[in-house]
CSV table of C-alpha atoms in Angstrom, one decimal:
chain,number,residue,atom,x,y,z
A,99,MET,CA,5.9,-8.1,22.8
A,100,ASN,CA,8.0,-4.8,23.1
A,101,ILE,CA,5.7,-1.6,21.4
A,102,ASP,CA,7.7,1.1,19.1
A,103,THR,CA,8.6,-2.2,17.1
A,104,ILE,CA,7.7,-4.0,13.2
A,105,TYR,CA,8.0,-7.7,13.6
A,106,GLN,CA,8.8,-10.1,10.1
A,107,ASP,CA,5.8,-12.2,10.5
A,108,ASP,CA,3.3,-14.1,9.7
A,109,CYS,CA,0.4,-12.0,11.1
A,110,ARG,CA,-1.6,-14.5,11.7
A,111,VAL,CA,1.1,-15.6,14.3
A,112,PHE,CA,2.4,-12.2,15.5
A,113,LEU,CA,-1.9,-11.6,16.5
A,114,SER,CA,-2.1,-15.1,17.9
A,115,CYS,CA,0.6,-13.7,20.6
A,116,LEU,CA,-0.3,-9.9,21.0
A,117,LYS,CA,-2.2,-9.1,24.3
A,118,ASP,CA,-6.2,-9.0,24.5
A,119,SER,CA,-7.9,-5.7,24.9
A,120,SER,CA,-4.6,-3.0,24.0
A,121,ILE,CA,-4.7,-1.2,20.4
A,122,ASP,CA,-6.4,1.7,20.4
A,123,LEU,CA,-6.3,2.0,16.9
A,124,ALA,CA,-6.2,-1.0,14.1
A,125,ILE,CA,-4.9,-0.3,10.3
A,126,ALA,CA,-5.3,-2.5,7.8
A,127,ASP,CA,-3.7,-3.0,4.4
A,128,PRO,CA,-3.8,-6.7,3.9
A,129,PRO,CA,-3.5,-8.3,0.0
A,130,TYR,CA,-5.7,-7.8,-1.9
A,131,ASN,CA,-5.8,-10.8,-4.1
A,132,MET,CA,-4.8,-9.0,-7.4
A,133,ARG,CA,-2.2,-11.7,-8.0
A,134,LYS,CA,0.8,-8.3,-8.2
A,135,ALA,CA,3.2,-10.4,-6.1
A,136,ASN,CA,3.3,-13.8,-4.8
A,137,TRP,CA,2.0,-12.2,-0.9
A,138,ASP,CA,-0.8,-10.8,-3.5
A,139,THR,CA,-2.1,-14.3,-5.1
A,140,PHE,CA,-4.6,-16.9,-3.5
A,141,SER,CA,-5.6,-19.8,-5.0
A,142,SER,CA,-9.5,-18.8,-5.5
A,143,PHE,CA,-11.8,-16.2,-3.9
A,144,ASP,CA,-13.0,-18.6,-1.8
A,145,ASN,CA,-9.1,-18.8,-0.1
A,146,TYR,CA,-8.6,-15.7,-0.5
A,147,LEU,CA,-12.1,-14.1,2.1
A,148,ALA,CA,-10.9,-17.7,4.4
A,149,PHE,CA,-7.7,-15.7,4.8
A,150,MET,CA,-9.5,-12.5,5.5
A,151,ARG,CA,-12.0,-14.2,8.4
A,152,GLU,CA,-8.8,-15.6,9.7
A,153,TRP,CA,-7.4,-12.6,11.0
A,154,ILE,CA,-9.9,-10.8,11.4
A,155,ASP,CA,-10.9,-13.1,13.9
A,156,LEU,CA,-7.8,-12.6,15.7
A,157,LEU,CA,-7.3,-9.1,15.4
A,158,ILE,CA,-11.1,-8.1,17.2
A,159,PRO,CA,-9.7,-9.4,21.0
A,160,LYS,CA,-6.8,-7.2,20.6
A,161,LEU,CA,-8.4,-4.3,20.6
A,162,LYS,CA,-9.7,-2.1,23.1
A,163,PRO,CA,-13.6,-1.4,23.4
A,164,THR,CA,-12.7,1.7,23.1
A,165,ALA,CA,-10.9,1.6,19.4
A,166,SER,CA,-11.1,1.3,16.3
A,167,ILE,CA,-9.8,-0.5,12.7
A,168,TYR,CA,-9.9,1.3,9.2
A,169,LEU,CA,-9.5,-1.4,6.0
A,170,PHE,CA,-8.1,-1.3,2.8
A,171,ASN,CA,-8.8,-3.1,0.2
A,172,THR,CA,-10.9,-2.5,-3.6
A,173,PRO,CA,-14.6,-1.9,-3.3
A,174,TYR,CA,-15.6,-5.4,-4.5
A,175,ASN,CA,-13.6,-7.1,-1.7
A,176,ASN,CA,-14.2,-4.7,0.7
A,177,ALA,CA,-18.3,-5.7,-0.2
A,178,PHE,CA,-17.7,-9.0,1.3
A,179,VAL,CA,-15.2,-8.4,4.4
A,180,LEU,CA,-18.2,-5.0,5.0
A,181,GLN,CA,-20.9,-7.6,5.9
A,182,TYR,CA,-17.9,-9.9,8.3
A,183,LEU,CA,-17.1,-6.8,10.3
A,184,THR,CA,-20.6,-6.9,10.7
A,185,LYS,CA,-22.0,-10.4,11.3
A,186,GLN,CA,-18.7,-10.3,14.2
A,187,GLY,CA,-20.6,-7.5,15.8
A,188,LEU,CA,-18.3,-4.6,14.7
A,189,LEU,CA,-20.2,-1.5,14.3
A,190,PHE,CA,-20.3,1.0,10.9
A,191,ARG,CA,-19.1,3.7,10.7
A,192,ASN,CA,-17.9,4.9,6.9
A,193,TRP,CA,-17.5,3.5,3.5
A,194,ILE,CA,-14.5,6.0,2.5
A,195,THR,CA,-14.1,6.7,-1.1
A,196,TRP,CA,-10.2,6.9,-1.5
A,197,TYR,CA,-9.9,9.0,-5.1
A,198,LYS,CA,-6.1,8.0,-5.9
A,199,LYS,CA,-5.8,9.0,-9.2
A,200,ASP,CA,-3.5,6.8,-11.0
A,201,GLY,CA,-6.0,4.5,-12.7
A,202,PHE,CA,-4.2,2.5,-14.8
A,203,CYS,CA,-6.9,-0.3,-16.9
A,204,ALA,CA,-7.1,0.9,-20.4
A,205,SER,CA,-10.1,-1.9,-20.6
A,206,GLN,CA,-13.4,0.2,-23.0
A,207,LYS,CA,-16.0,-2.7,-21.7
A,208,ARG,CA,-15.9,-1.0,-17.9
A,209,TYR,CA,-15.0,2.7,-16.4
A,210,ILE,CA,-11.6,2.8,-16.0
A,211,ASN,CA,-10.9,1.9,-11.7
A,212,ASN,CA,-9.2,5.0,-10.2
A,213,GLN,CA,-10.2,4.1,-6.3
A,214,GLU,CA,-10.3,2.3,-3.3
A,215,THR,CA,-11.8,1.7,-0.2
A,216,ILE,CA,-11.3,1.8,3.0
A,217,LEU,CA,-13.9,0.9,5.5
A,218,PHE,CA,-13.8,2.4,9.3
A,219,PHE,CA,-15.3,0.4,12.4
A,220,THR,CA,-15.0,0.6,15.8
A,221,VAL,CA,-16.2,-1.8,18.5
A,222,SER,CA,-18.4,0.3,20.5
A,223,ASN,CA,-20.6,3.2,20.5
A,224,GLN,CA,-17.7,5.2,22.4
A,225,TYR,CA,-14.3,5.6,20.9
A,226,VAL,CA,-12.0,8.7,19.3
A,227,PHE,CA,-12.7,10.9,16.8
A,228,ASN,CA,-11.4,14.1,16.4
A,229,PRO,CA,-12.8,15.7,13.4
A,230,ASP,CA,-11.1,19.2,13.7
A,231,ALA,CA,-7.7,17.4,13.5
A,232,ILE,CA,-8.6,16.4,10.2
A,233,ARG,CA,-10.9,19.2,8.5
A,234,GLN,CA,-10.4,20.7,5.0
A,235,ALA,CA,-9.5,23.7,2.6
A,236,TYR,CA,-13.5,25.1,2.2
A,237,LEU,CA,-13.2,24.2,-1.8
A,238,SER,CA,-13.9,27.2,-3.2
A,239,ASN,CA,-12.2,30.8,-2.0
A,240,ARG,CA,-15.8,32.7,-2.0
A,241,VAL,CA,-17.5,31.3,0.8
A,242,LYS,CA,-19.4,34.6,2.5
A,243,CYS,CA,-19.3,34.8,6.2
A,244,GLY,CA,-22.9,35.0,8.3
A,245,VAL,CA,-24.8,33.7,5.2
A,246,LEU,CA,-28.6,32.4,6.2
A,247,LYS,CA,-28.5,29.1,6.3
A,248,ASN,CA,-31.6,26.8,7.5
A,249,GLY,CA,-32.4,30.6,9.2
A,250,LYS,CA,-29.5,30.5,10.8
A,251,ARG,CA,-25.8,33.0,10.2
A,252,TRP,CA,-23.9,30.2,9.5
A,253,PHE,CA,-19.7,31.6,9.4
A,254,PRO,CA,-17.0,30.0,8.0
A,255,ASN,CA,-14.8,27.9,9.8
A,256,GLU,CA,-11.2,29.4,10.1
A,257,ASN,CA,-10.0,26.4,10.2
A,258,GLY,CA,-12.1,24.4,6.6
A,259,LYS,CA,-14.2,22.2,6.6
A,260,LEU,CA,-15.3,19.2,8.2
A,261,CYS,CA,-13.9,15.9,6.9
A,262,THR,CA,-16.1,14.3,3.9
A,263,ASP,CA,-15.9,10.1,2.8
A,264,VAL,CA,-14.0,10.6,0.0
A,265,TRP,CA,-10.6,11.7,0.1
A,266,GLU,CA,-8.8,12.9,-2.8
A,267,ILE,CA,-5.0,12.3,-2.4
A,268,SER,CA,-2.7,11.4,-5.0
A,269,SER,CA,-1.2,7.7,-5.0
A,270,GLU,CA,2.5,7.4,-4.4
A,271,ARG,CA,2.5,5.5,-7.6
A,272,HIS,CA,0.9,9.2,-9.3
A,273,LYS,CA,3.1,11.5,-7.2
A,274,ASN,CA,6.1,9.5,-8.4
A,275,LYS,CA,4.9,9.5,-12.5
A,276,VAL,CA,7.6,11.1,-14.6
A,277,ASN,CA,7.2,11.4,-18.1
A,278,GLY,CA,3.6,9.5,-17.9
A,279,LYS,CA,5.8,7.2,-16.3
A,280,THR,CA,5.8,5.3,-13.0
A,281,THR,CA,9.0,5.6,-11.8
A,282,LYS,CA,10.4,1.6,-9.7
A,283,MET,CA,9.5,1.4,-6.1
A,284,LEU,CA,10.0,-1.0,-3.3
A,285,HIS,CA,6.7,-1.4,-2.3
A,286,ILE,CA,4.3,-1.8,-5.4
A,287,THR,CA,1.4,-0.6,-3.2
A,288,PRO,CA,2.6,2.2,-0.3
A,289,LYS,CA,0.3,4.0,1.1
A,290,PRO,CA,1.0,8.4,0.7
A,291,THR,CA,1.7,10.0,4.1
A,292,GLU,CA,-1.1,12.3,4.3
A,293,LEU,CA,-3.7,9.5,4.3
A,294,ILE,CA,-1.6,7.6,7.3
A,295,GLU,CA,-2.1,10.5,9.1
A,296,ARG,CA,-5.3,11.2,8.9
A,297,ILE,CA,-6.1,8.0,10.1
A,298,ILE,CA,-4.1,8.6,12.8
A,299,LYS,CA,-5.3,12.6,13.4
A,300,ALA,CA,-8.7,11.1,12.7
A,301,SER,CA,-9.1,8.7,15.2
A,302,SER,CA,-6.3,8.6,18.1
A,303,LYS,CA,-4.3,10.1,21.4
A,304,PRO,CA,-1.5,10.6,21.1
A,305,ASN,CA,0.5,7.7,23.5
A,306,ASP,CA,-2.6,5.5,22.1
A,307,LEU,CA,-1.0,2.2,20.0
A,308,VAL,CA,-1.7,1.6,16.4
A,309,LEU,CA,-2.1,-1.3,14.5
A,310,ASP,CA,0.4,-1.9,12.1
A,311,LEU,CA,-1.0,-5.1,10.0
A,312,PHE,CA,0.3,-5.6,6.9
A,313,SER,CA,3.0,-3.2,7.5
A,314,GLY,CA,4.7,-2.6,3.8
A,315,SER,CA,6.7,0.3,3.6
A,316,GLY,CA,6.6,1.1,7.1
A,317,THR,CA,4.6,4.5,6.7
A,318,THR,CA,1.6,3.8,9.4
A,319,ALA,CA,4.8,3.3,12.2
A,320,THR,CA,6.6,6.9,10.3
A,321,SER,CA,3.6,8.7,11.0
A,322,CYS,CA,2.8,7.2,14.4
A,323,LEU,CA,6.1,8.7,15.1
A,324,ALA,CA,5.2,12.3,13.7
A,325,LEU,CA,2.2,12.4,15.3
A,326,ASN,CA,3.0,10.9,19.4
A,327,ARG,CA,1.6,7.6,19.2
A,328,HIS,CA,3.4,4.2,19.7
A,329,PHE,CA,2.7,1.4,17.0
A,330,ILE,CA,3.7,-3.1,17.5
A,331,GLY,CA,3.2,-4.5,13.7
A,332,CYS,CA,4.0,-7.2,11.4
A,333,GLU,CA,5.3,-7.8,7.9
A,334,ASN,CA,6.0,-11.4,6.8
A,335,ASP,CA,8.3,-10.5,3.5
A,336,ALA,CA,12.0,-10.4,4.4
A,337,VAL,CA,13.1,-7.5,2.4
A,338,TYR,CA,10.4,-4.9,3.3
A,339,TYR,CA,11.0,-5.8,6.8
A,340,GLU,CA,14.4,-4.4,6.3
A,341,ALA,CA,13.6,-2.1,4.7
A,342,ILE,CA,11.0,-0.4,7.6
A,343,GLN,CA,13.7,-1.9,10.2
A,344,HIS,CA,16.3,1.0,7.8
A,345,LYS,CA,13.6,4.1,8.5
A,346,LEU,CA,12.8,3.5,11.4
A,347,GLN,CA,16.6,3.8,12.6
A,348,THR,CA,17.1,6.9,10.7
A,349,ILE,CA,13.8,8.3,12.8
A,350,PRO,CA,14.4,9.5,16.7
A,351,PRO,CA,11.0,8.9,18.5
A,352,PRO,CA,10.3,12.1,19.9
A,353,ASN,CA,11.0,13.5,23.4
A,354,ASN,CA,7.2,13.5,24.4
A,355,LEU,CA,6.4,9.8,23.9
A,356,LEU,CA,6.7,7.3,26.5
A,357,GLY,CA,8.1,4.7,26.8
A,358,GLY,CA,6.4,0.9,27.4
A,359,GLY,CA,6.9,-2.5,26.7
């Protein structure tokens, strides 16, 4: 299979053809079983979990011993997925809360849904993590230099604070609102470029190979090109797949990105 390529295929068929121990970072944004489209609808929750377990089992052998995986889903679904990933021997690092600012449930009987979760797991204790690449601005511009902290002098980092496990990033749905209404998007749940780039910067190095499972709108692939990483992935939906191909054709690969196949 060629790298820097998105294939039109079911993720399970695609993974069965992928080379073992070839992936440095896997980013998976699977269906959530929220019945928003045909591809997001399963006959039962048990069948949905069986689907999740099936592709996870196929994915694990494709990961390098130093690889990381980030998996998007609802908090409820990821509570089950977390247990399965742990059972399969992967190592838990973080339960990341993505505060996306676009709660749309008008229920009067529970809190408004305004988050998604991202599970961060690694294959082993030897993995890439670049904390300085994803530092954030301090919440206050009144942070003092040279203050005492635990009996020691503390100075704020000029590049900002270390990234927490709560990510406040507006969803594409929220960004596309006009007069309070969301404009129509080709893909119903695209992930923000800022969010995907944070993951890539944190858990990979230049020229690493990033797996773009459930490619959707192609954000992971285009982010890899922008950040000098290789990518490979799949998208089963023909409309989304064609849109990704068009998007990739408009973005030339960086000159310093090494080729491969």
